[in-house]
Every structure is written in C-alpha cells, then in structure tokens.
mmCIF file of C-alpha atoms in Angstrom:
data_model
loop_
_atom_site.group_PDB
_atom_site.id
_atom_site.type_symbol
_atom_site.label_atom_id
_atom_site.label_comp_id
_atom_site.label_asym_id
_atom_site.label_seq_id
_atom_site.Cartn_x
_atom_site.Cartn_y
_atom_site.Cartn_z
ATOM 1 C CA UNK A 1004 0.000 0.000 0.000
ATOM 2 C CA UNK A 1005 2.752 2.468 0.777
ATOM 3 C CA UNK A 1006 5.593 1.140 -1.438
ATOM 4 C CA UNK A 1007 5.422 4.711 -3.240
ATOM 5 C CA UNK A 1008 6.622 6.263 -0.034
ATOM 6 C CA UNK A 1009 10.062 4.740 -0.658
ATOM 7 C CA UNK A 1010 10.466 5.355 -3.851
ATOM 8 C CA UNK A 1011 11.956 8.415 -5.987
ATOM 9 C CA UNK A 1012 12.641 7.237 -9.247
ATOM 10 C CA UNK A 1013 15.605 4.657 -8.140
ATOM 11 C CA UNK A 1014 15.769 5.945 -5.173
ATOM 12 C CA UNK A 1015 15.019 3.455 -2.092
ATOM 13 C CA UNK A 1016 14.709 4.571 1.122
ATOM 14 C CA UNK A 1017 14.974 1.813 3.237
ATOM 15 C CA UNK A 1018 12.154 -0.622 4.905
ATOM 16 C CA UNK A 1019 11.000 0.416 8.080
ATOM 17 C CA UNK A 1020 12.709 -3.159 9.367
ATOM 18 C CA UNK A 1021 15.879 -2.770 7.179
ATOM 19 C CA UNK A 1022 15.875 1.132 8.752
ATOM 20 C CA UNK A 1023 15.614 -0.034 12.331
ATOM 21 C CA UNK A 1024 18.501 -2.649 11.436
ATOM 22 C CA UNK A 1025 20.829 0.574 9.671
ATOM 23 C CA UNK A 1026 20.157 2.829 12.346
ATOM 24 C CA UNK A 1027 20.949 0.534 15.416
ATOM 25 C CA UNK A 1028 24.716 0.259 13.280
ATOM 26 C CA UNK A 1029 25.133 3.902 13.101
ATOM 27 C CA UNK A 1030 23.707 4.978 16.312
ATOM 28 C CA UNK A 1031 23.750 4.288 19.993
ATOM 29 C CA UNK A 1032 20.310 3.651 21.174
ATOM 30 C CA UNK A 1033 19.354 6.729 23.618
ATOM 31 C CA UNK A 1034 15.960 6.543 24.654
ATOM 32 C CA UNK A 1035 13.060 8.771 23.085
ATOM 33 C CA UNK A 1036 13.743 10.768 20.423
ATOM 34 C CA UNK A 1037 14.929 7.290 19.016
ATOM 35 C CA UNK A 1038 11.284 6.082 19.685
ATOM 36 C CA UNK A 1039 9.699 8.209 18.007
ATOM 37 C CA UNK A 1040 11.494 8.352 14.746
ATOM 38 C CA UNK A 1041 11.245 4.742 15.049
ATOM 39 C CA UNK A 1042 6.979 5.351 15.369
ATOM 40 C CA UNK A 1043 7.137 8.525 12.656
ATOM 41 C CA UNK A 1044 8.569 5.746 10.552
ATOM 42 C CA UNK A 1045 5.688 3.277 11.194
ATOM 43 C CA UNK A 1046 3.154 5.759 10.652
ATOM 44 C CA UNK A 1047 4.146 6.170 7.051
ATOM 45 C CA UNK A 1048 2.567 3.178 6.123
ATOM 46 C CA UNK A 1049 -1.104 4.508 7.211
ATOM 47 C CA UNK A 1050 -0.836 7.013 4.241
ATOM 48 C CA UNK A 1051 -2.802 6.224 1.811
ATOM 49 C CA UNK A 1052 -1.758 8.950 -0.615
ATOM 50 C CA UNK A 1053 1.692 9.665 -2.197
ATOM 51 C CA UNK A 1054 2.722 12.840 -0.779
ATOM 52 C CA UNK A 1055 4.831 13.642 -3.794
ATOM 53 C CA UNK A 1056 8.816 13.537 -5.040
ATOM 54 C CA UNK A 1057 9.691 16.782 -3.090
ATOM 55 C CA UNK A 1058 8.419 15.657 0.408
ATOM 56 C CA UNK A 1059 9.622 12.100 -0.466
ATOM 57 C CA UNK A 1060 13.203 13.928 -1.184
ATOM 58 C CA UNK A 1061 13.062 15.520 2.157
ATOM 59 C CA UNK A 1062 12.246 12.612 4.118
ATOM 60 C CA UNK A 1063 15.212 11.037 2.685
ATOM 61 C CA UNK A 1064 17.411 13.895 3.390
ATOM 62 C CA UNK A 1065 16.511 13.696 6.822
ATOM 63 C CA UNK A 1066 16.591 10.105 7.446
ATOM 64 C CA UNK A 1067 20.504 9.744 6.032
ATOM 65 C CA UNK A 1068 21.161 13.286 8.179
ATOM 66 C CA UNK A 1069 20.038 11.580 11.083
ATOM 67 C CA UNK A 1070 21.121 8.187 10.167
ATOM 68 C CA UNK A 1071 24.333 8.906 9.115
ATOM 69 C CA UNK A 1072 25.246 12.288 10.071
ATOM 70 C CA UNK A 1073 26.525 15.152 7.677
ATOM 71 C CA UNK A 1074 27.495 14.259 4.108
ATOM 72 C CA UNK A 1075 30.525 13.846 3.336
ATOM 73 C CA UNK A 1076 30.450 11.431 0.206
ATOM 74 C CA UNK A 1077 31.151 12.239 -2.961
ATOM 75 C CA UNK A 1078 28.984 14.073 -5.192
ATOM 76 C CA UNK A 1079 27.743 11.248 -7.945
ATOM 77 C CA UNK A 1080 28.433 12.229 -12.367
ATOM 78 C CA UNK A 1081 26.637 14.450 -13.921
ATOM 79 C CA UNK A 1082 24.627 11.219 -15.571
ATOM 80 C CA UNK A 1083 23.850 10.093 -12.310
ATOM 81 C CA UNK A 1084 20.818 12.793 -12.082
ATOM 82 C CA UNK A 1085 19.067 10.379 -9.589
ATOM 83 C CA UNK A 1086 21.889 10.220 -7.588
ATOM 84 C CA UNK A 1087 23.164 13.799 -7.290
ATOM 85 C CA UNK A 1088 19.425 14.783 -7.098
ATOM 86 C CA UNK A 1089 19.503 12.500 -3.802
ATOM 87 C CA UNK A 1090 22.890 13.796 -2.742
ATOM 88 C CA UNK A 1091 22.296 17.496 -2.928
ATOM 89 C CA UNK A 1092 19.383 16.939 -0.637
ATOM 90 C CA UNK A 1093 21.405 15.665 1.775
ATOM 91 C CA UNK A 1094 24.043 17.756 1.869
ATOM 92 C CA UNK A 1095 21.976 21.004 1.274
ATOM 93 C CA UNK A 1096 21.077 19.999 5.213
ATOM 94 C CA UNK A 1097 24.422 21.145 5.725
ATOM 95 C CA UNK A 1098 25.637 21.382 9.309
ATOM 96 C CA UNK A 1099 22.215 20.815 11.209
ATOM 97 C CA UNK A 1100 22.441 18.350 13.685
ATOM 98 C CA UNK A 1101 21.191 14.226 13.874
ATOM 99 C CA UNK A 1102 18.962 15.486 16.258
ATOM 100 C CA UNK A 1103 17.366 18.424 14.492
ATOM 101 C CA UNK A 1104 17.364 15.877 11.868
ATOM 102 C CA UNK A 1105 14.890 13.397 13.729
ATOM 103 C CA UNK A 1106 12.728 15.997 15.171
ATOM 104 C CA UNK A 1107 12.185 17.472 11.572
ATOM 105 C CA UNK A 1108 11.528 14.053 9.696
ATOM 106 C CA UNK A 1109 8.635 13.533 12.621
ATOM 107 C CA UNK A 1110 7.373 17.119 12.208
ATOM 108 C CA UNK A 1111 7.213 16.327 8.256
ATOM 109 C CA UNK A 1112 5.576 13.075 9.019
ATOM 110 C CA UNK A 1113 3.174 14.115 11.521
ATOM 111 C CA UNK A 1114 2.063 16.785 8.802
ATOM 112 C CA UNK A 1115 1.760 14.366 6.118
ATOM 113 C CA UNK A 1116 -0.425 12.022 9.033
ATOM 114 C CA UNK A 1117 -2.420 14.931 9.599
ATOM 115 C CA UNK A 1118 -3.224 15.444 6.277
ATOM 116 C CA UNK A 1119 -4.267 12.184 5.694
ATOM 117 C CA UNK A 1120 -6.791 11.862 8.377
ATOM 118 C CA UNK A 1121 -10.285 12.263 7.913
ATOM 119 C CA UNK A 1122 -11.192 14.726 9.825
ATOM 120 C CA UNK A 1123 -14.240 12.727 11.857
ATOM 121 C CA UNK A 1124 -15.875 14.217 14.948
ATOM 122 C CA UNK A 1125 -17.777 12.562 17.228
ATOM 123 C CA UNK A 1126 -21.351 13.734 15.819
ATOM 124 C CA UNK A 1127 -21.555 10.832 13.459
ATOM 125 C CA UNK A 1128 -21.585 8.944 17.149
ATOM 126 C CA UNK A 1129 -24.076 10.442 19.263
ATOM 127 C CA UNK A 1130 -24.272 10.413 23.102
ATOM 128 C CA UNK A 1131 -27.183 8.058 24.739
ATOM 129 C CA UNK A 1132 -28.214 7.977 27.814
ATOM 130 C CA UNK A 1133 -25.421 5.897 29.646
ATOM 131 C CA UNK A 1134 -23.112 6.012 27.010
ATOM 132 C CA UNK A 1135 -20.758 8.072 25.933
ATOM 133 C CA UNK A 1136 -19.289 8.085 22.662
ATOM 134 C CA UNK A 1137 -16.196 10.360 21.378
ATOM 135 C CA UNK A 1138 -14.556 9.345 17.969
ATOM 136 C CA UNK A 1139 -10.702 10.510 18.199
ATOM 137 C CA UNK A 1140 -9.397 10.266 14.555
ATOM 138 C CA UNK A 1141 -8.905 6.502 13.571
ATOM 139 C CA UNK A 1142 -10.648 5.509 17.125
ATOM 140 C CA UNK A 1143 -14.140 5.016 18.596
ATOM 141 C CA UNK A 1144 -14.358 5.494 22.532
ATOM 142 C CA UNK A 1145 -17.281 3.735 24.049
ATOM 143 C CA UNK A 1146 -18.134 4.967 27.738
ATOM 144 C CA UNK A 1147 -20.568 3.284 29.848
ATOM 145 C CA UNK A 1148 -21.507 6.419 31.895
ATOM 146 C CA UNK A 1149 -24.209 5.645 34.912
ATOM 147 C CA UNK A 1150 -21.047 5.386 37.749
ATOM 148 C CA UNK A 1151 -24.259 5.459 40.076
ATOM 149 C CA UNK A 1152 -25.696 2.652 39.251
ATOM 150 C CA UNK A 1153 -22.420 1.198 38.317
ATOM 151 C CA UNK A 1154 -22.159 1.493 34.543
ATOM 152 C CA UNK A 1155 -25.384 -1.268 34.706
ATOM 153 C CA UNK A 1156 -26.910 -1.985 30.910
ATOM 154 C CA UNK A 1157 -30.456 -1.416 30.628
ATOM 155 C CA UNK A 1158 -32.294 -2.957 27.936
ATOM 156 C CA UNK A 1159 -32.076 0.673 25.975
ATOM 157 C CA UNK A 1160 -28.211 0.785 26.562
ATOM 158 C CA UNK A 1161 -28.176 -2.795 24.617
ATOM 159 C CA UNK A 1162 -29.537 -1.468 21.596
ATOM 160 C CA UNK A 1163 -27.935 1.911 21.125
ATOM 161 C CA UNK A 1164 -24.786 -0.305 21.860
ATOM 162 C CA UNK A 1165 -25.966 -2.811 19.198
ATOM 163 C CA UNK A 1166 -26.474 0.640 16.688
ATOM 164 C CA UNK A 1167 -23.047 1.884 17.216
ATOM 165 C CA UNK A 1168 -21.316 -1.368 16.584
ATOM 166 C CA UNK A 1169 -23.345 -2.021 13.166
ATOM 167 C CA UNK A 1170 -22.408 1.746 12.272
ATOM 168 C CA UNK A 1171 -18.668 1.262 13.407
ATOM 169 C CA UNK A 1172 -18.543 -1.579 11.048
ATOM 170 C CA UNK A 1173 -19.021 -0.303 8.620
ATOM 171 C CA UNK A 1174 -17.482 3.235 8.839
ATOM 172 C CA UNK A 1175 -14.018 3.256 6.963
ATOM 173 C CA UNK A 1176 -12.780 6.067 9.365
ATOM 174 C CA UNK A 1177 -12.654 3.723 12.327
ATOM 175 C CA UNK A 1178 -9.664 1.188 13.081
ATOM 176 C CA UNK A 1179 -10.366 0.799 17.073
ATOM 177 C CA UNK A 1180 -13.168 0.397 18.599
ATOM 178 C CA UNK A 1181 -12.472 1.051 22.980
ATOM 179 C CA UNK A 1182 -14.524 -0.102 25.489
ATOM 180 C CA UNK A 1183 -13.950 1.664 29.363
ATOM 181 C CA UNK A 1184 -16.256 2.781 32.876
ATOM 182 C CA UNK A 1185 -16.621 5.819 34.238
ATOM 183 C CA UNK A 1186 -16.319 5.841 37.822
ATOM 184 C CA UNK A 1187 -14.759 2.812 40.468
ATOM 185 C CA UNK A 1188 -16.578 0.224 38.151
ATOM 186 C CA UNK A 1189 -16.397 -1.014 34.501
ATOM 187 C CA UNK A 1190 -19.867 -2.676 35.073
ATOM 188 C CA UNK A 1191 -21.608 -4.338 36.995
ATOM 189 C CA UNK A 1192 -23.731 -6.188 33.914
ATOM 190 C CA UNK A 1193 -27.607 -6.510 33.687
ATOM 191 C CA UNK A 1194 -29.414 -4.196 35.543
ATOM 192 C CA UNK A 1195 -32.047 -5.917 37.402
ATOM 193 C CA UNK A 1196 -34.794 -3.502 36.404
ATOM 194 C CA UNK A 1197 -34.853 -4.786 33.184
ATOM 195 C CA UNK A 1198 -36.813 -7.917 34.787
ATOM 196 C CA UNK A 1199 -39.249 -5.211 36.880
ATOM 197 C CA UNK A 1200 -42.402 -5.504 34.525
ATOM 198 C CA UNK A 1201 -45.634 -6.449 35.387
ATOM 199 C CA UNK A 1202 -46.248 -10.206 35.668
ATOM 200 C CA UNK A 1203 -48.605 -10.204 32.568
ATOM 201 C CA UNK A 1204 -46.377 -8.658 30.562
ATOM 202 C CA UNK A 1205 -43.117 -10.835 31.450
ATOM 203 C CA UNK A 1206 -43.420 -13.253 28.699
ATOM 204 C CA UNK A 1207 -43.372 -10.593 25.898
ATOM 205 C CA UNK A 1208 -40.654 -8.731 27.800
ATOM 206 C CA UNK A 1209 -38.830 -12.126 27.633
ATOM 207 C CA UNK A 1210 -38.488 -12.266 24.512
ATOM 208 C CA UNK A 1211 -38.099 -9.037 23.004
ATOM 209 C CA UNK A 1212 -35.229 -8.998 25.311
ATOM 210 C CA UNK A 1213 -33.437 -12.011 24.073
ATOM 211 C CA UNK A 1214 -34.114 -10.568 20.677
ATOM 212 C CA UNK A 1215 -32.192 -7.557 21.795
ATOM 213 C CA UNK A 1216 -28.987 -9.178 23.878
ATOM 214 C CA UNK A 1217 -28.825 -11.902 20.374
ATOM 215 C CA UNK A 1218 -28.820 -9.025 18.482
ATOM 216 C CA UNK A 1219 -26.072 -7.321 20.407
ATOM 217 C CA UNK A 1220 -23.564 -10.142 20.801
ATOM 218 C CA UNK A 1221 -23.930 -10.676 16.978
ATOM 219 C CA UNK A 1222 -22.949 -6.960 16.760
ATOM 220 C CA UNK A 1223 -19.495 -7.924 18.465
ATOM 221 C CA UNK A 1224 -19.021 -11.451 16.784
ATOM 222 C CA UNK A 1225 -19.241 -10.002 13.356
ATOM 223 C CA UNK A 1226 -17.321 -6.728 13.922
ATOM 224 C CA UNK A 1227 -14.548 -6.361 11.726
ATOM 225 C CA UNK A 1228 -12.801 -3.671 13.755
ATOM 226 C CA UNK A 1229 -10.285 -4.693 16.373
ATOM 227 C CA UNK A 1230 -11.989 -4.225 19.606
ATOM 228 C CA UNK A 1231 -9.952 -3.447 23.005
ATOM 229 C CA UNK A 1232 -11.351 -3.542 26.357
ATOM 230 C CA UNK A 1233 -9.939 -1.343 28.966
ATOM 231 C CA UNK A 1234 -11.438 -2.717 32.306
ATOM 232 C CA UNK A 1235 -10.895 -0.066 35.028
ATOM 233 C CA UNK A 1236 -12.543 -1.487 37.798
ATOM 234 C CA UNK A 1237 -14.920 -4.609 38.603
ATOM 235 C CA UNK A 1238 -16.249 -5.925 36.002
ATOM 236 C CA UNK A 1239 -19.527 -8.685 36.387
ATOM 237 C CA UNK A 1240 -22.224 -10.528 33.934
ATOM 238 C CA UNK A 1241 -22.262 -9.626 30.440
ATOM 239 C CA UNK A 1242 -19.473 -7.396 30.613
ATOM 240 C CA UNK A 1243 -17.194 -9.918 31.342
ATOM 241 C CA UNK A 1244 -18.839 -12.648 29.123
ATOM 242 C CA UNK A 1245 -18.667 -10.571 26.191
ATOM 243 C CA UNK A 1246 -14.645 -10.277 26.385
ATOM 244 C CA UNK A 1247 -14.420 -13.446 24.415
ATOM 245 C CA UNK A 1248 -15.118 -11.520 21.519
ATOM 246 C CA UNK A 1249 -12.455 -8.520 22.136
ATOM 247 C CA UNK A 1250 -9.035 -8.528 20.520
ATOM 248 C CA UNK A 1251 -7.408 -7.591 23.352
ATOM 249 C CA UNK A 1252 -8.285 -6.659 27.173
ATOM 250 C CA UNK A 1253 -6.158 -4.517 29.322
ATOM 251 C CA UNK A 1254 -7.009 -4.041 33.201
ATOM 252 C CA UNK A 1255 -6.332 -1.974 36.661
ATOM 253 C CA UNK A 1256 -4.818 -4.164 39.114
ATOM 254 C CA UNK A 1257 -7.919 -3.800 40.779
ATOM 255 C CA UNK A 1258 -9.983 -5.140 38.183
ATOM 256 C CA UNK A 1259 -12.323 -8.306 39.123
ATOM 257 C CA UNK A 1260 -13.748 -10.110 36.887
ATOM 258 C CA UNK A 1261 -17.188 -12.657 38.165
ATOM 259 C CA UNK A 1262 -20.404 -14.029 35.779
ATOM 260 C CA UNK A 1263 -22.407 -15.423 38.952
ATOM 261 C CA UNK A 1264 -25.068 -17.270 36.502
ATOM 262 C CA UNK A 1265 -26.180 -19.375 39.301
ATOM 263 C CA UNK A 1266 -26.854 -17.176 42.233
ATOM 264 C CA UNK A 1267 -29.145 -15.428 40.270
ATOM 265 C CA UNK A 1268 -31.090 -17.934 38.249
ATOM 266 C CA UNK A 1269 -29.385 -17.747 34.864
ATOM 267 C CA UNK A 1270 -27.372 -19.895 32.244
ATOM 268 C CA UNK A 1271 -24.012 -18.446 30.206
ATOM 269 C CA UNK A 1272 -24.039 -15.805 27.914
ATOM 270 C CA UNK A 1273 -22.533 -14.019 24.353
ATOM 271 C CA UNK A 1274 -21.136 -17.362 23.939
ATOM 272 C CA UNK A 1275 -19.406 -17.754 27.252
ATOM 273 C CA UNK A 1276 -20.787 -21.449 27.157
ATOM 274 C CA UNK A 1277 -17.695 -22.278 24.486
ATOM 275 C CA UNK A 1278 -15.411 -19.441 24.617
ATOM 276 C CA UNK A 1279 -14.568 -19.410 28.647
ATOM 277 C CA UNK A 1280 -13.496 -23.238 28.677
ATOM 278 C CA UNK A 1281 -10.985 -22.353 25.785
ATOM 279 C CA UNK A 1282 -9.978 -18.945 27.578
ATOM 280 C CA UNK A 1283 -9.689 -20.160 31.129
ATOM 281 C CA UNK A 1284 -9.726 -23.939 31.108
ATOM 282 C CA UNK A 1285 -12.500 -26.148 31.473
ATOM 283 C CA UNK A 1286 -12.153 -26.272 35.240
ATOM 284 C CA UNK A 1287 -11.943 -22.510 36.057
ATOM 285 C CA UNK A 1288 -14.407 -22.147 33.663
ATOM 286 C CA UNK A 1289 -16.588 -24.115 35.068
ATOM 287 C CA UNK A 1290 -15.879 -22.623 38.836
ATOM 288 C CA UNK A 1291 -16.541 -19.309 37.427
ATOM 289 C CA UNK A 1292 -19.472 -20.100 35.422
ATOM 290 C CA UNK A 1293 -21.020 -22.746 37.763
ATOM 291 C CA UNK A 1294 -20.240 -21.362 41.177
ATOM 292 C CA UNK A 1295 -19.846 -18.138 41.035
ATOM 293 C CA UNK A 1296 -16.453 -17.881 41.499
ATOM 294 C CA UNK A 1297 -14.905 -13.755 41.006
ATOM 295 C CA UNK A 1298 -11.186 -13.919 39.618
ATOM 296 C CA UNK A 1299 -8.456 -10.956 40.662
ATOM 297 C CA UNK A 1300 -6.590 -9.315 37.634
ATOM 298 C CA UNK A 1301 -3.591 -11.395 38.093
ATOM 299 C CA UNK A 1302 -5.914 -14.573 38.087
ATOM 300 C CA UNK A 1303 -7.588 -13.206 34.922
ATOM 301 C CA UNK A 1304 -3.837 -12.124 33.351
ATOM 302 C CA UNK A 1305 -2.651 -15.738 34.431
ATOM 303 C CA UNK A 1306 -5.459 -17.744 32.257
ATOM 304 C CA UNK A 1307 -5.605 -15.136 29.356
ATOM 305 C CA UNK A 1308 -8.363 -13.445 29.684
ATOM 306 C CA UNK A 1309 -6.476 -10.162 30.283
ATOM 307 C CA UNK A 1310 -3.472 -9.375 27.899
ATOM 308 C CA UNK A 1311 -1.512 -6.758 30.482
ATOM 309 C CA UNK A 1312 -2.224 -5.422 33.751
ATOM 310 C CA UNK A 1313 -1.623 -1.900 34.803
ATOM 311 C CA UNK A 1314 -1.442 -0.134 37.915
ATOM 312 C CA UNK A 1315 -4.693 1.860 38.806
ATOM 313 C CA UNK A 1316 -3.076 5.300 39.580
ATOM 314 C CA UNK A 1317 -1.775 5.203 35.653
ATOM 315 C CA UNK A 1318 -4.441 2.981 33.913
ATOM 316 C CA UNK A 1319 -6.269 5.561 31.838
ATOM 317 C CA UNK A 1320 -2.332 7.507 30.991
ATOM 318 C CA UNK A 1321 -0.751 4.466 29.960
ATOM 319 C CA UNK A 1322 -3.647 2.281 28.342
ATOM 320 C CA UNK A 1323 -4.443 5.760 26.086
ATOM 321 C CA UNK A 1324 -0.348 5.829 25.172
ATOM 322 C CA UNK A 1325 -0.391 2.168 23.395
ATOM 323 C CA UNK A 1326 -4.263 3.056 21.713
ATOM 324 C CA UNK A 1327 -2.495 6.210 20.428
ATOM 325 C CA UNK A 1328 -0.008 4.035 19.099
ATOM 326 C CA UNK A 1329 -1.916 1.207 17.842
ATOM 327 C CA UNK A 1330 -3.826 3.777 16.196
ATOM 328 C CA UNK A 1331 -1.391 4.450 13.607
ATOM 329 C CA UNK A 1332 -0.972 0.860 12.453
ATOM 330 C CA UNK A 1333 -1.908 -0.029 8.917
ATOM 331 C CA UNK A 1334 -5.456 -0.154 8.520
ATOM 332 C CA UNK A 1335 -5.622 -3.135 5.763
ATOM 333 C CA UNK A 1336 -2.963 -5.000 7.502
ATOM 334 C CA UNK A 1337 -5.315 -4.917 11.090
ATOM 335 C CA UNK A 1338 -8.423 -5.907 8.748
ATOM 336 C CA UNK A 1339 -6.827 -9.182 6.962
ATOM 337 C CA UNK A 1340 -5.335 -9.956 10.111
ATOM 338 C CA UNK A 1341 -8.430 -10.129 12.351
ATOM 339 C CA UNK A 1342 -10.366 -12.177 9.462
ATOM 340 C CA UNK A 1343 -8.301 -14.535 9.717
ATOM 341 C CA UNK A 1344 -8.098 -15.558 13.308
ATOM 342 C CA UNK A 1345 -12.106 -15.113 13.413
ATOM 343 C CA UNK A 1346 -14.018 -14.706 10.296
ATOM 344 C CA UNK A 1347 -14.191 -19.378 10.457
ATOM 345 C CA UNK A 1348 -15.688 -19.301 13.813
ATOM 346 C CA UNK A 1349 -18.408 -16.335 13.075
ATOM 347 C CA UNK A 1350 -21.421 -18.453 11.944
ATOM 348 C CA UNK A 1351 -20.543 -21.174 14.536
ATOM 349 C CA UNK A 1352 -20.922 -18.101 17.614
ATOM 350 C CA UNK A 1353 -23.675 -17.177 16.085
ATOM 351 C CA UNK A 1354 -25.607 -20.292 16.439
ATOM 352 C CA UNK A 1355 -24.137 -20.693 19.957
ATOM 353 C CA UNK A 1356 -25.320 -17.360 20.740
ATOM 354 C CA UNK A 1357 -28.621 -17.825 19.581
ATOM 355 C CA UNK A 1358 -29.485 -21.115 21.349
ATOM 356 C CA UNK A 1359 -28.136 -19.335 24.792
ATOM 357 C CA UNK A 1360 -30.289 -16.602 24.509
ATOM 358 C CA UNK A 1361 -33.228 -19.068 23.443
ATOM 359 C CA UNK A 1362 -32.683 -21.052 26.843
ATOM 360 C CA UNK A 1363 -31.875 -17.445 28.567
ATOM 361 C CA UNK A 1364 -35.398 -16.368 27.372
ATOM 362 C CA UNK A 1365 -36.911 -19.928 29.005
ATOM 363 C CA UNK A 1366 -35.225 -18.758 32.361
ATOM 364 C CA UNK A 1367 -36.329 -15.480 32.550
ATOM 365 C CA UNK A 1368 -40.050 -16.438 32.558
ATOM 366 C CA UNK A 1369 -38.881 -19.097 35.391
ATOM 367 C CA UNK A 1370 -39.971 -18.885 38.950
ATOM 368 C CA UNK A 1371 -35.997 -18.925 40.172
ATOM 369 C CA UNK A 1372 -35.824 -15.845 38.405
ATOM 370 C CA UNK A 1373 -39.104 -14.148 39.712
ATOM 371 C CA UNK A 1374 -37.886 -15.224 43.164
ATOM 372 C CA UNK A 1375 -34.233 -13.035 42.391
ATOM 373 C CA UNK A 1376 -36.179 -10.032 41.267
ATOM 374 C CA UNK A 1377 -38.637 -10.007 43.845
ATOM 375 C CA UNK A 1378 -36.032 -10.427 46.900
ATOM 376 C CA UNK A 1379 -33.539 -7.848 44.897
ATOM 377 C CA UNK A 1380 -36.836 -5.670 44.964
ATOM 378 C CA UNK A 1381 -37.512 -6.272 48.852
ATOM 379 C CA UNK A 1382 -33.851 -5.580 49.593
ATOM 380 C CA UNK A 1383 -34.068 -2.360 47.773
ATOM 381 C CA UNK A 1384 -36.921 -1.337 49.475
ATOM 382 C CA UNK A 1385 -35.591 -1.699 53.012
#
C-alpha cells in the first residue's frame, strides 16, 4: 500500500525493518527521540496517498542526516541525475544536527499524518443515555456512563450499543473500537430492572429482550474492527462474558472479573458457554461459570483473559499511550489480520449465541428468576 513512499525514481529509502537494522549500526540507542522516529517511521505506512517527489526527497534527506550524520560522500556524475538529485538533498542539510534531523523528519511526518486523516468528529456517534461516545481520529471510545448505578446496561443501553457497533462496522474512518467505565466500576452487567415488569407482561418482555442481547452479541461477533477492552474497575455478567469476543483486554490491578449465573437464576451468555473453557480452562471455567467464582486481575492475566495489567493510579495515561499508538498501524494490515483468526468461527458463535439466549429467554419467565427479582426488589426497598 505504501511502497510509493520509498520510492523516488531509483531511489530506495529503506524498509521500516531494514531502517531499524541501519540505524541501530550507526547509532547508539538513547531513549526517546529514538522512539519516536522509530513510530514517525511506522506511521508512514497509514498514508494512503503519495505525498509527492519533493516531500519524499526531504524525508530522505533527513533520514541519512540523522542516520548517518553530515554528508561527506562524494557528489555522484553528472549522468547520475538520480543520484546527485539525492545527494544534494542531503548535503543542502548542511551542518544541522542528527537530532534536528529526527525531530524534523517527525514534524514532516506528523504533517503528512495529519493530512491524511479524515477529519471525523464525534457527531456521526451520538451520546445516549449511559453512554458516551467520542470518535478521536482513527478511534471510537465507548463509555458506559451511569457510575451510580455502576455502569449497569439497561435494555435501551443494549440497543444503542448494538447501533453503534453495526455503524462502526461499517465506517471506513474507524480502526479501534475502545470499550472503558466511568467511575470505580467497569460494570456491573444486567441491571435488574430490566426484569421489573408487570407479571402479565413478562413473557413478551422475555423475549423481546433475548431478541435484543442476540442481536447485540452478533454486533461484536461479526465486527470487523479490532476491539480493546480497557477494564478499570470490577467488572460482572455480560461485561465480562462478552470479552471473548475482544481482541485484546487490558485491566487496573484492581480489576475483578465474576459471571455469577447461578446465584441469580441464569445460564451463560454471548457465547461464554464455548469461549470461557478455551480462555480459562474447562475447570476454572466451570468454577466461574457454575459457582460463582470472582477472579483478581492477576488470576484473569494468568489464564488469558487479560493481555496486560496496569497499575490503577496510571491505567487511563498508559492504556491511552499504546491506543495512540496502535492507532497508527496499517489499517488493511489490522483488517486481513483479524479475518483470519475469526471470520471461520463467526457463523458457529452465532448459532451458539442464539441457542443461549433461546434457553436465557426460558429462564427469565422461570420462577428462580421471579424469586431473584422479587427479593432484589424487597432488599431495595428496606
């Protein structure tokens, strides 16, 4: 996609990987500046337009200026019009420095990055009540926002949820799609006032509701955007089942993680029922799934359900530094790649989904589940 970006005629600037390689010879690795050449670099390969020969010249000016150092090599024959085109670029840079050099080549990059973004606000994403949605360039920030109640999902949450996912989708501007809570908690799952509805009306409720959570898993299984979940705080029912589906998960230290089917009447969810035994083993699974049992962060980072742990006091700082990075990664590349690690297994969750929320439907109407609303009801009331 970017090949033209390295490219002036015969000239070749080098691969990102065969640049890394060059510069490590020439230079002593010193920290930052070093970074973020090394991530200017990187972030060529988003552009999806050729910026043209002059900027192209400059960039490979700068690169052999900081690479290198001055030029002192020969000028090339007058035949060699490539070649002296390449040289006088270099040394028209004259005396500046290797690190003038860098900072220039990731000022002309960031431009060129700049350029090349569609400028994308979060109005195309509205706000809902509970959620809060902000696009940031090539990313889509997903809030649950009701720290009161815990960041719980009510049944209106689900869909607008379900809406943004199918629009994400589909929306070219968006690489990432991030999941976080406001407040102490990422969320505490259902909210139990979804089941609050008159008696004669429970059945109907019933199912329009496991119409609503089907259609909202599907909305993850199918999503061709990488999603990454950063759990700050406990996280319980659905919003740990639905992990499975997540590219990655990053947590606090303090993050728990529990899906307590059991002790309140109800069977595995967003297809929990097969993806949990492959995450966490068939045993934990089942200890977590079966009886209730809440894992720590480190128990969660120990049987892969969390990629990396970070401590609370930096969680937001440092999980927002690698999205800002990820960010800039190479849009087709991300695509291809996440198609093929999932796109074999998406009719198969989507069956599995279905026939949980078919059984999850049966246990709503149950009397175990009118018995947990009705003493979550008298405990609310005292």
């Amino acid at each position: 996609m970017a090949n033209f970006l390295f490219r002036f005629g015969k000239l070749n600037i080098p691969s990102v990987s065969a640049s890394i390689r060059q510069f490590h010879r020439c230079r002593i690795y010193r920290g930052s500046l070093d970074d973020e050449f090394t991530f200017a670099k990187a972030k060529i390969e988003t552009l999806q337009k050729d910026p043209g020969n002059d900027i192209k010249l400059q960039m490979y000016a700068l690169y052999k200026q900081y690479t290198v150092g001055k030029c002192t090599v020969s000028k090339p024959g007058m035949f060699d019009i490539v070649g002296k085109t390449k040289w006088e670029a270099w040394n028209g840079l004259g005396e500046m420095s290797q690190d003038d050099a860098a900072r220039k080549y990731i000022e002309v990059v960031d431009r060129l990055v700049e350029k090349n973004t569609p400028k994308q606000t979060s109005d195309n994403y509205t706000d809902t009540e509970g959620i809060d949605v902000k696009q940031d360039g090539s990313v889509l920030n997903i809030t649950l926002n009701r720290p009161k109640k815990y960041n719980a999902l009510t049944f209106d949450m689900y869909r607008s949820l379900t809406d943004i996912m199918n629009r994400a989708s589909y929306d070219d501007s968006i690489k990432l799609i991030v999941f976080t809570g406001t407040g102490d908690y990422y969320s505490s799952g259902n909210d139990l006032s979804n089941f609050m509805v008159p008696m004669d009306q429970i059945e109907a409720i019933a199912k329009e509701g496991g119409e609503t959570l089907e259609s909202f898993v599907n909305s993850f299984i199918e999503c061709p955007k990488h999603l990454i979940a950063l759990i700050n705080g406990p996280a319980i029912g659905i919003s740990v089942t639905i992990l499975g589906h997540f590219d990655t998960v990053y947590a606090s230290d303090t993050a728990t993680f529990s899906a307590p089917f059991t002790r309140v009447a109800q069977v595995p969810e967003a297809c929990s029922s097969v993806l949990f035994p492959r995450i966490l083993g068939s045993a934990v699974a089942g200890d977590v799934m079966y009886f209730n049992r809440t894992l720590t962060a480190e128990e969660a980072l120990n049987r892969g359900l969390v990629a990396r742990l970070f401590p609370v006091n930096n969680f937001r700082e440092e999980t927002q530094r690698l999205i800002e990075e990820f960010s800039q990664l190479p849009p087709e590349s991300l695509r291809e790649a996440k198609k093929l690690i999932r796109e074999r297994e998406i009719e198969f969750l989507k069956s599995v989904n279905r026939r949980e929320c078919e059984i999850l439907v049966e246990r709503w109407i149950s009397d175990e589940v009118k018995n947990v609303v009705i003493n979550f009801m008298t405990k609310r009331k005292k």
